[in-house]
XYZ file of C-alpha atoms in Angstrom:
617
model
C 86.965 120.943 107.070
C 83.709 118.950 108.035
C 83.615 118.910 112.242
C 81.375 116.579 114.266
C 79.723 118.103 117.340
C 79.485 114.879 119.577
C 77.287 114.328 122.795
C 76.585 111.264 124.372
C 74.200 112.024 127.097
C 72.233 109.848 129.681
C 69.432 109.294 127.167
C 70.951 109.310 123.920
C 73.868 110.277 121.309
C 73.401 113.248 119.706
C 75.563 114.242 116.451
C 75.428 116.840 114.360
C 78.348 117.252 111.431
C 78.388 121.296 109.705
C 81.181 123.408 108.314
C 81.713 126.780 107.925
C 81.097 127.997 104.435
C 81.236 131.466 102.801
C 77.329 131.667 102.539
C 76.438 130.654 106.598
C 77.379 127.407 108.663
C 76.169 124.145 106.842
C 74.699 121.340 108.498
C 76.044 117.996 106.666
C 74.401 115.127 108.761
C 72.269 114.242 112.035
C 72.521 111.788 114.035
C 70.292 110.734 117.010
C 70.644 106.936 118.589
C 68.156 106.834 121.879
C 68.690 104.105 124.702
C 67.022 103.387 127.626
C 68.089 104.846 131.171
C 69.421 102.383 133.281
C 69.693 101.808 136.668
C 72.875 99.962 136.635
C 75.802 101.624 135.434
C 77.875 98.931 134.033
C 74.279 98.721 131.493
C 74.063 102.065 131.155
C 78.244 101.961 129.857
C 77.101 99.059 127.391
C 73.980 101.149 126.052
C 76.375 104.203 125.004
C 78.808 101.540 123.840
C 75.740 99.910 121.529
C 74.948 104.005 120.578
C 78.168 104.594 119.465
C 78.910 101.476 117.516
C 75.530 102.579 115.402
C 76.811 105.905 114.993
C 79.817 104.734 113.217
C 78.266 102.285 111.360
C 75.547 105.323 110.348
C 78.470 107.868 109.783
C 81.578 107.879 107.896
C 83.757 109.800 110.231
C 87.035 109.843 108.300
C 89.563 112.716 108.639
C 86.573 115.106 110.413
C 87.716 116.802 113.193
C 85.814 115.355 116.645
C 84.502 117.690 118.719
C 83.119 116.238 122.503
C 81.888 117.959 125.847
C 81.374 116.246 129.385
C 78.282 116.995 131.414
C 78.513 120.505 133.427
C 78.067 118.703 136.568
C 81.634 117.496 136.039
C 83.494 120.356 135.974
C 84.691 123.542 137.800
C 83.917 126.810 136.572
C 84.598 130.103 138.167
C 84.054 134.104 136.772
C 86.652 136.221 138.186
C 87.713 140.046 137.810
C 91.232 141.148 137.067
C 92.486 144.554 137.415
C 92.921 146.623 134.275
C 96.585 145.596 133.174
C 98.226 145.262 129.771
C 96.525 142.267 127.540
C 99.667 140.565 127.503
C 99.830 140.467 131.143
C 96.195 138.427 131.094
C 97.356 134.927 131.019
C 99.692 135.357 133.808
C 97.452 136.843 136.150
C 95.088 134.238 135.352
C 97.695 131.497 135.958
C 98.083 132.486 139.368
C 94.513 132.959 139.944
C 93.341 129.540 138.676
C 95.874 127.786 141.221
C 94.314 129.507 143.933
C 90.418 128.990 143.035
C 90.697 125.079 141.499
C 89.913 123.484 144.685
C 92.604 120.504 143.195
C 95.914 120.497 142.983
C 97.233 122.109 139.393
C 99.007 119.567 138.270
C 95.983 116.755 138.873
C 93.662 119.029 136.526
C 92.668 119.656 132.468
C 91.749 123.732 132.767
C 91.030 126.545 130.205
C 90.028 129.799 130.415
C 88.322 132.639 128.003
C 87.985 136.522 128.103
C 84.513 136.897 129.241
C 84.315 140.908 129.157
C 86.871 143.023 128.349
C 87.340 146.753 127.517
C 90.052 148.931 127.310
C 90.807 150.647 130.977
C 88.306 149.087 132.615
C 88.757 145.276 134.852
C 88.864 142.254 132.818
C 86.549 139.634 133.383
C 87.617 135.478 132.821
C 85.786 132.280 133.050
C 88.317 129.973 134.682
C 87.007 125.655 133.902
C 88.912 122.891 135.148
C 87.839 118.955 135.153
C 89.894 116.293 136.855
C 92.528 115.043 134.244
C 91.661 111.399 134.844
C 87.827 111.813 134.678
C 88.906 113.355 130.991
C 91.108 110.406 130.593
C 88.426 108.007 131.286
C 85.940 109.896 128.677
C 88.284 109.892 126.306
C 89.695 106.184 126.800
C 86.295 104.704 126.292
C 85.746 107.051 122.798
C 89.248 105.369 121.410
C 87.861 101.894 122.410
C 84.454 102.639 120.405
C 86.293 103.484 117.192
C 86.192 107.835 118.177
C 89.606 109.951 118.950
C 88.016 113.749 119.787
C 90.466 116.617 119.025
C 88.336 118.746 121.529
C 87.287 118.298 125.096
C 85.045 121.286 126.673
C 82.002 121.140 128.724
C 78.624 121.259 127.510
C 77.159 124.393 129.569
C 80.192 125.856 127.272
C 78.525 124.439 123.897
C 75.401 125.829 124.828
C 76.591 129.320 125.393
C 77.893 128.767 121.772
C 75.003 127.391 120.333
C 72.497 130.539 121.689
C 75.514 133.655 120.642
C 75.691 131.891 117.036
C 71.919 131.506 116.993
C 70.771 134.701 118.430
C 73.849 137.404 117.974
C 72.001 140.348 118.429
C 69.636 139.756 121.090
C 69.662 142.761 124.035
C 69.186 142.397 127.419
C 70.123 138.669 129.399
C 68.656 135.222 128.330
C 68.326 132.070 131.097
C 69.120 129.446 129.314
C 67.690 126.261 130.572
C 68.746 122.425 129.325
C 67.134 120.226 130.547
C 68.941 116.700 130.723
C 67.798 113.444 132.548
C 70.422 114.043 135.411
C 71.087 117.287 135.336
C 70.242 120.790 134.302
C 72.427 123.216 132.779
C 71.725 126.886 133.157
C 73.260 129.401 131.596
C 72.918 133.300 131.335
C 73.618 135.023 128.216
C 73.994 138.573 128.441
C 76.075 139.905 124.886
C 79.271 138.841 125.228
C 79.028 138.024 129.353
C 77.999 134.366 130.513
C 77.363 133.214 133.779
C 77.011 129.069 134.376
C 75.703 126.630 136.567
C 74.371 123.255 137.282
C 71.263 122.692 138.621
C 70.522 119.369 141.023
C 66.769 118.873 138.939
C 66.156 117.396 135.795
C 64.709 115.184 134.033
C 64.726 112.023 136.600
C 63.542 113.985 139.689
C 60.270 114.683 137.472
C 60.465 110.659 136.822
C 60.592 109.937 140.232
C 57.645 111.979 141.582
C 55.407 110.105 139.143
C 56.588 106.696 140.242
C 55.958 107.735 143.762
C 53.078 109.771 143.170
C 51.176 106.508 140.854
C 53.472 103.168 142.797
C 55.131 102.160 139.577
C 58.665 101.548 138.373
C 60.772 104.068 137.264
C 60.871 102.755 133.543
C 56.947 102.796 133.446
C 56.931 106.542 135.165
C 59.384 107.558 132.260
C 56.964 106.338 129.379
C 54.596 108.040 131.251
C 56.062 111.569 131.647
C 56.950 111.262 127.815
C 53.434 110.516 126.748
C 51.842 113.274 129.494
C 50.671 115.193 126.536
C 48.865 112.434 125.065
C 47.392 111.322 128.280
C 43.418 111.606 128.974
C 45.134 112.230 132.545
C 47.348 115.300 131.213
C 46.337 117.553 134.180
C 46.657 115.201 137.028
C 50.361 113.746 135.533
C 51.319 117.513 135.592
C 49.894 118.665 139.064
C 51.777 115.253 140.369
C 55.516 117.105 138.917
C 54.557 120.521 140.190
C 56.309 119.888 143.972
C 59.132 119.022 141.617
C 58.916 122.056 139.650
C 58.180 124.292 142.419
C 61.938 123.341 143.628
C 63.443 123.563 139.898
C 62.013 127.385 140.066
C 63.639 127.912 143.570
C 67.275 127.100 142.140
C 66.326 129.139 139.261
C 66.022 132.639 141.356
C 68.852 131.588 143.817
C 71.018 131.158 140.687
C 70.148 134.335 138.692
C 70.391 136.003 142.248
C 73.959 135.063 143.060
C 74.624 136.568 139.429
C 73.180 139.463 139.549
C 75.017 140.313 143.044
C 78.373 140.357 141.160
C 76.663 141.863 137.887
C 73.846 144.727 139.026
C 73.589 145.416 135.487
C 72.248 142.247 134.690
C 68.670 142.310 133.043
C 66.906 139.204 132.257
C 64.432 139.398 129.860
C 63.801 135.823 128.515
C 63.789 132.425 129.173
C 65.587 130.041 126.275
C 64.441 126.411 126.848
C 66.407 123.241 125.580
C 67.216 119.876 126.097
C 64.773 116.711 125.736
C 63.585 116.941 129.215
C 61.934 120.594 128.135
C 59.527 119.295 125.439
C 57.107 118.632 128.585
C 53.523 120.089 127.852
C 53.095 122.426 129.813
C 56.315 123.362 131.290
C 56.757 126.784 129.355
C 53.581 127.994 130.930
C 54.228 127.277 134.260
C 57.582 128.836 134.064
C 56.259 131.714 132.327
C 53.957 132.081 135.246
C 56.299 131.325 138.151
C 58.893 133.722 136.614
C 57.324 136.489 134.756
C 59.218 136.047 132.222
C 58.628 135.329 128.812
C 59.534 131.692 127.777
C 60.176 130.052 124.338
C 61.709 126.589 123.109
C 64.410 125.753 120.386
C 61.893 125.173 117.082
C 63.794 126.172 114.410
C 67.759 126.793 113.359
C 68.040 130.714 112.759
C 68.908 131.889 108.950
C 73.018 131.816 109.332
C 72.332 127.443 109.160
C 72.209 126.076 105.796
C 71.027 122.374 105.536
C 72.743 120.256 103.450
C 70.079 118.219 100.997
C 71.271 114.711 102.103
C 70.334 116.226 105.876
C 67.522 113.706 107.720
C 65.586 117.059 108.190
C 62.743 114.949 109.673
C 65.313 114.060 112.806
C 66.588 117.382 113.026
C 63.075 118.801 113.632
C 62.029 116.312 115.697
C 65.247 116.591 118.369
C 66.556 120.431 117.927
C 65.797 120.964 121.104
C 68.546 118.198 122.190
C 71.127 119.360 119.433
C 71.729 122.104 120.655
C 74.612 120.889 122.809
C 75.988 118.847 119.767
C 75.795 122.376 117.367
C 77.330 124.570 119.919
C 80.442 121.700 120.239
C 80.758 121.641 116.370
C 80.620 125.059 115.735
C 83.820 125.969 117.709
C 85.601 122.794 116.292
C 84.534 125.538 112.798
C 86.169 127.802 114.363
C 82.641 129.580 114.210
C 82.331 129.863 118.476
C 83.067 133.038 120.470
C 84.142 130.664 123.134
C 86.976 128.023 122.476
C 88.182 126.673 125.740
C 89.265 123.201 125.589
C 89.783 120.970 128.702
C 91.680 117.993 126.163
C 95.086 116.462 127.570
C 97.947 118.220 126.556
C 99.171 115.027 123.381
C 95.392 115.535 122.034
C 95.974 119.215 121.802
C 99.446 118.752 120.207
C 97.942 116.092 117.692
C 95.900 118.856 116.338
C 98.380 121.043 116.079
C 100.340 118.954 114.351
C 97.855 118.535 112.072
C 96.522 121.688 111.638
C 100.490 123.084 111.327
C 101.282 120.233 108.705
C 98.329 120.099 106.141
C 100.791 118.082 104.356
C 100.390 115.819 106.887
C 99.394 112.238 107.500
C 96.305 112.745 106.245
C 96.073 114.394 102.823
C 99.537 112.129 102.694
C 98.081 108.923 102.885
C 95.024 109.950 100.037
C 97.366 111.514 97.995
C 99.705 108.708 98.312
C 97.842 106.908 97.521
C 97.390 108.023 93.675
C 101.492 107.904 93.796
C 100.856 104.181 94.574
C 103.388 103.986 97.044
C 102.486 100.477 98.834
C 104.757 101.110 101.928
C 103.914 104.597 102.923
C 104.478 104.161 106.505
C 101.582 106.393 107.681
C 101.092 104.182 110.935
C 105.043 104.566 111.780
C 104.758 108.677 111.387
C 101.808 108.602 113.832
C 103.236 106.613 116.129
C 106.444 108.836 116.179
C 104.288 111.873 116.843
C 102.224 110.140 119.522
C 105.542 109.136 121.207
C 106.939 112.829 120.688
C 104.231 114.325 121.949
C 103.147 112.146 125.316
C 107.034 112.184 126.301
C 106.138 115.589 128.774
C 103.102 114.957 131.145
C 103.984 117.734 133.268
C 105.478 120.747 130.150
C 102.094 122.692 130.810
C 103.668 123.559 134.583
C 106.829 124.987 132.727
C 104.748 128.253 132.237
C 103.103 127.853 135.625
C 106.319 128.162 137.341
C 108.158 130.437 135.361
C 105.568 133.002 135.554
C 105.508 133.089 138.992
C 109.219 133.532 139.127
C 109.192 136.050 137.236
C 107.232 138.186 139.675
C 109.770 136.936 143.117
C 113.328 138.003 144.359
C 114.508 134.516 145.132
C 113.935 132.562 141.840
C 116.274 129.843 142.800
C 113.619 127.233 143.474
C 111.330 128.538 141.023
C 114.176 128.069 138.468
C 115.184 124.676 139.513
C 111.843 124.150 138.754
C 111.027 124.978 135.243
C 114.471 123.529 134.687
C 113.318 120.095 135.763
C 110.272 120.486 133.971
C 111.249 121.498 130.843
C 113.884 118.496 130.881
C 110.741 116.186 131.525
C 109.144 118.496 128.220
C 111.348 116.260 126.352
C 111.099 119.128 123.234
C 108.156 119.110 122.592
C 107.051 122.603 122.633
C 110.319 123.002 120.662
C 109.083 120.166 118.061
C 106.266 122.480 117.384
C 108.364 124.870 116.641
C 110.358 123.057 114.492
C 107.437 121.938 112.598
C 106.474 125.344 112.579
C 109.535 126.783 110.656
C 109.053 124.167 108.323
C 105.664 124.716 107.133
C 107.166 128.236 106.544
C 108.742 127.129 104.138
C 106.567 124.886 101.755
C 104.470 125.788 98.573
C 101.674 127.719 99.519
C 99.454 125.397 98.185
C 101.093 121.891 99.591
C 97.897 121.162 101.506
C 96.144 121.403 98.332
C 94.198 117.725 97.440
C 91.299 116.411 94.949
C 88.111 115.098 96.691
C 87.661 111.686 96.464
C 84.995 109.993 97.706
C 85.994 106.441 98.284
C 82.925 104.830 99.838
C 83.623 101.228 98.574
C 82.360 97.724 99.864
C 84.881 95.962 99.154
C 88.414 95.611 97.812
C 86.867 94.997 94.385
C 85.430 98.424 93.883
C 88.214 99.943 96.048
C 91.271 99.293 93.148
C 89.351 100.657 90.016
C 88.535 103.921 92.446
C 92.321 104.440 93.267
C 93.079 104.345 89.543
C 90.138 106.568 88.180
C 91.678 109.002 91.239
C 95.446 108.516 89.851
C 93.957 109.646 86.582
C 92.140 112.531 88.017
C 95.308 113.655 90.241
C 97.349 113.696 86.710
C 95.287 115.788 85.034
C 94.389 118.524 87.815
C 97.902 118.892 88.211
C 97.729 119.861 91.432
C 100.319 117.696 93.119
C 103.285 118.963 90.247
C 104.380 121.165 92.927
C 104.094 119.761 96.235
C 106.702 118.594 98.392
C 105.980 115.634 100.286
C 106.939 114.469 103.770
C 107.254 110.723 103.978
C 109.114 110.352 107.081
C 110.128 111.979 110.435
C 112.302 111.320 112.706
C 113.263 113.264 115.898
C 115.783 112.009 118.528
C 116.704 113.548 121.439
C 120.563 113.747 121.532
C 121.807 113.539 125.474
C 123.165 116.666 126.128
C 122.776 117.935 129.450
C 124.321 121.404 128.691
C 121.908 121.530 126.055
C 118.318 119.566 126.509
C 116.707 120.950 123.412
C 119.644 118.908 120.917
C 117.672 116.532 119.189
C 118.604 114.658 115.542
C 116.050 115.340 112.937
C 115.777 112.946 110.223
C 113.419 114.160 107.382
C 112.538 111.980 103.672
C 111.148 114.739 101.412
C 109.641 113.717 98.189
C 108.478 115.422 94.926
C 107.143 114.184 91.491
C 109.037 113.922 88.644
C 107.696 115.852 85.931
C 106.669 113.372 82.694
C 109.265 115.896 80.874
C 112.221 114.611 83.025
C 111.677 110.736 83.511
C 114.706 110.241 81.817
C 116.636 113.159 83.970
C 115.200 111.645 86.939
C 118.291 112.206 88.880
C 118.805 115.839 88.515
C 115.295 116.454 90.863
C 118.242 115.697 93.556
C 119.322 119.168 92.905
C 115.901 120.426 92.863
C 114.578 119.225 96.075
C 117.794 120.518 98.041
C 117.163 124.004 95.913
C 113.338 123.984 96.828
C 113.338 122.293 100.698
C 116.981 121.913 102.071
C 118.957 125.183 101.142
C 115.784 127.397 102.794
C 115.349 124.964 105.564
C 118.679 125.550 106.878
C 118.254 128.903 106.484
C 115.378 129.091 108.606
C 116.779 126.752 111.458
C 120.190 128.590 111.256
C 119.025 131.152 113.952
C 118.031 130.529 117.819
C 116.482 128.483 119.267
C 117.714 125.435 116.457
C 121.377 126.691 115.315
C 121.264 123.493 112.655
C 124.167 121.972 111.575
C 125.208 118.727 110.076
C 124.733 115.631 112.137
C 127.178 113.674 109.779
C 130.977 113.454 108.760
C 134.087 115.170 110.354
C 133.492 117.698 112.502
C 130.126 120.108 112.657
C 129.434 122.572 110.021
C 126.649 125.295 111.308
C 124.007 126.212 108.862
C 123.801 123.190 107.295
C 121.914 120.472 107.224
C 123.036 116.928 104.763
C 121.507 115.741 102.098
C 121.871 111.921 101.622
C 121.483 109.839 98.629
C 117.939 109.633 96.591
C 115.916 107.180 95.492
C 113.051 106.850 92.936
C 109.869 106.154 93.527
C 106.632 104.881 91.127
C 104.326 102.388 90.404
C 99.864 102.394 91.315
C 100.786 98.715 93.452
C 102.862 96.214 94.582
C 103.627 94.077 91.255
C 104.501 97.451 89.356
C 108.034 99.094 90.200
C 109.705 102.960 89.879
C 110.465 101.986 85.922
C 110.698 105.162 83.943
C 109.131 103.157 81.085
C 106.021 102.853 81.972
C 102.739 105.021 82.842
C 102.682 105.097 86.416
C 103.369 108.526 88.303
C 106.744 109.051 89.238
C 108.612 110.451 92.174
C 111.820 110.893 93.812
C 112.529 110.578 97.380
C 115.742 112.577 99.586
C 116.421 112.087 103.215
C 117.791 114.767 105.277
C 119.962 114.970 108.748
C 120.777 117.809 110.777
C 120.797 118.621 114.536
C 119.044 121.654 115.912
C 118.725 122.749 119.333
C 122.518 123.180 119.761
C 124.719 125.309 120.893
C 125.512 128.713 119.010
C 128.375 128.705 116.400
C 131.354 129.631 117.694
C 132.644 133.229 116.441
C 135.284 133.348 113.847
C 138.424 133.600 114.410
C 139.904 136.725 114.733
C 142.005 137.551 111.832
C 146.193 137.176 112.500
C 148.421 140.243 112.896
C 149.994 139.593 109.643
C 146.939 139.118 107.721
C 145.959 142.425 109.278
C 149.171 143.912 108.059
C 148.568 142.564 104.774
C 144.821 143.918 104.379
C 146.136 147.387 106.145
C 149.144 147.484 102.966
């Protein structure tokens, strides 16, 4: 899958799509939309709006996963040591420990946290970031309303570390990494595995600022100025004007690598890493060089594990590496290609993708493939919908964990337990819809995710139809969907149930083509469907937590779940219908109910005293 590294910073949108292939990490596409820095903030909102609108109308987005990180300077980050326990005993200690160190209350906060150093016996190190959730919700709120739903939230001191471990994997000894942004510096020490971060208060602007003090001109003029220094037949005296400036950035530069070496005397710097678009000042890697002995390089080239893709605006990517590095590092671990993957998201955009990534027969590869079935009213907005409403019914099911952990460590658990009992009923199932949807993907052909590419770039409906038919016709010879079971609809309802929260009613339509063979037998793939999906799906839910039995007729019958009646399906549009006759693909369709989430079977009965008698004669 094709991931999107996105980062909309102060100065521009940077984008950078790649994927992880079996010969290196591929860059597909750059993307790199400048706007000016404004003063105001409402026109600074409207310029990122303007950025992003471009984007989309550069890049076809699609089905790629979004990956997005918020400035450094807006989020809390704190290394910690744990004492040596048992791995699985990690997350709980850490649990506890993040409540004490956010300096907000839990509940009012997105946090992650990742395994910084750990070996066997010895303490365990973490990296514990937290953002406030509505400064998250904000970011994310004004990506929907441009046209972009991320899958991924992190922080962008995070996507650098990423960036400079993928880039540089075998480096010895610790790297400073500087990026330099127009409101902000991020600064981050490499050192193997172990990472250190923190946000410096100069960048880019402060150096902007001097020179419109230093030569009495607006700040706009004083930034075309610092950009064109080099050029400048006043070079030297544009410098010596930023050097107060600098003199400061180098100050928070030793305090910083001071406070980390104080809880890491091991620590040995030997290099200085420099990125970001406020770093391609001339100059600037000398005096740094100077100041702290130290030798200093810039970003100029991707290292040999990036392949470029030939379509790739190569001139662009030279021209700005040094400000995609935040945009590769946030892409990479969307590829699953990052040592670090914590992600700071709200708890539905986390279970969105894993509802996606647990049901690759999905909405997506659903609605293409569906597409070739010609099935006009595949409700793919209805599913969504249903999953968005599943999944945003439990603000507060990440505390479940919170509280039962700590419970679990008291004598008196009674309010701890009255607790994660109010909490989970808030959950509304949703931890235990993943599960559901878990067992169920058990269960499907190993290749169900399987799909044709199609590249439907079309500019209008015109060219649109004959590209759906030369697809059908592609689909029918491949092959590839003869064995697939399809998922058309979903529908969970929570049954009220106090003794039992977790009883919801599942409603499932399943659907799988009718081989040409057996157009006229259409009927019997009734049989097949409940041999293939419904016989091992009640199988699989017939143990704890889901105990599935029939939601319909007289009575409940355990281990069971009802098959209703089935319908054909067919036709490439409207006007054509599910006629056996003629040439369109073919499909049938059976819906499924069942509870789950109830209680356990009762036993048998006992056999009688006679029947005992009987058996014993």
């Amino acid at each position: 899958m094709a991931v999107w590294g996105l980062d909309i910073g102060r100065s521009a949108l940077k984008a950078v799509k790649l994927r992880s292939t079996g010969d290196g990490i591929e860059i597909l596409a750059v993307e790199h939309i400048p706007y000016p820095i404004e003063e105001d903030e409402d026109d600074q909102q409207e310029a990122k709006a303007e950025a992003l609108t471009s984007f989309l109308e550069n890049q076809r987005i699609g089905s790629d996963q979004v990956v997005v990180g918020l400035a450094g300077l807006h989020a809390f980050s704190r290394f910690i040591k744990l004492p040596p326990v048992d791995a699985s005993q990690v997350e709980k200690l850490v649990r506890l420990e993040a409540q004490q160190q956010i300096p907000f209350p839990i509940a009012e906060v997105n946090w992650d946290f990742v395994r910084v150093n750990e070996r066997e016996g010895e303490e365990v190190e973490v990296g514990i970031f937290a953002t406030r959730s509505e400064l998250v919700d904000g970011f994310l709120s004004d990506l929907r309303e441009g046209g972009v739903n991320p899958d991924i939230v992190t922080i962008a001191p995070l996507a650098i570390y990423n960036f400079v471990r993928t880039s540089y994997p075998n480096q010895s000894g610790g790297t400073i990494v500087l990026d330099i942004g127009a409101e902000h510096t991020d600064l981050v020490i490499v050192d193997g595995d172990r990472f250190w971060i923190r946000n410096l208060r100069i960048a880019g602007n402060d150096i902007t600022k001097a020179l419109a003090e230093r030569f009495k001109v607006p700040f706009k003029q004083a930034e075309k100025l610092k950009r064109s220094s080099s050029k400048s037949s006043q070079a030297k005296k544009i410098f010596s004007s930023m050097q107060g400036v600098l003199k400061d950035f180098v100050g928070e530069i030793h305090r910083s690598v001071g406070f980390f070496k104080s809880q890491a005397d091991d620590l040995e710097i030997k290099r200085v890493l420099l990125l970001g678009d406020g770093a391609k000042l001339k100059n600037l890697g000398p005096f740094l060089k100077e100041q702290l002995q130290l030798k200093v390089s810039k970003a100029s080239q991707l290292e040999d594990m990036f392949i470029l893709d030939g379509e790739v605006d190569v001139d662009t990517l030279d021209k700005h590496l040094m400000g995609f590095a935040v945009s590769i590092g946030l892409a990479l671990q969307g590829a699953g290609e990052a040592p670090c993957t914590v992600d700071l998201s709200p708890q539905d955009v986390q279970i969105n993708r894993e509802l996606k990534n647990k049901l690759p027969w999905g909405v997506g590869a659903a609605v293409i493939s569906w597409l070739a079935f010609g099935i006009s009213y595949f409700h793919a907005s209805n599913m969504q919908a249903r999953v968005d409403e599943a999944s945003t019914q439990a603000n507060k099911v990440s505390l479940v964990q919170n509280v039962q952990n700590e419970a679990a460590g008291l004598t008196d658990l009674s309010v701890f337990q009255q607790q994660a009992k109010s909490y989970t009923a808030l959950g509304g199932g949703r931890v235990f819809l993943l599960e559901l949807l878990e067992a169920m993907r058990e269960i499907l052909p190993k290749d169900n995710d399987a799909v044709i590419d199609w590249d439907h770039r079309a500019s209008s409906a015109e060219e649109l139809v004959p590209q759906v038919r030369r697809y059908a016709s592609k689909l029918r010879d491949s092959g590839v969907d003869d064995g697939k079971l399809w998922l058309l609809e979903m529908d969970v309802k929570r049954k009220k149930d106090d003794e039992h929260p977790e009883r919801h009613e599942v409603r499932i339509v399943v659907a799988k083509k009718v081989p040409d063979s057996k157009r006229a037998e259409y009927q019997q793939m009734r049989d097949v469907i409940i041999t293939e999906f419904g016989k091992p799906l009640a199988k699989a839910l017939s143990k704890a937590p889901f105990h599935v039995r029939r939601a319909v007729g007289d009575g409940y019958t355990w281990g069971e779940v009802d098959p209703g009646k089935g319908e054909p399906l067919g036709g490439l549009a409207q006007t054509q219908t599910a006629n056996v006759d003629n040439g369109s693909m073919f499909s049938y369709m059976l819906e499924f109910k069942f509870e789950v989430g109830v209680p356990e079977p009762p036993p048998p009965p006992p056999p009688s005293e006679e029947g005992t008698e009987e058996e014993q004669q």
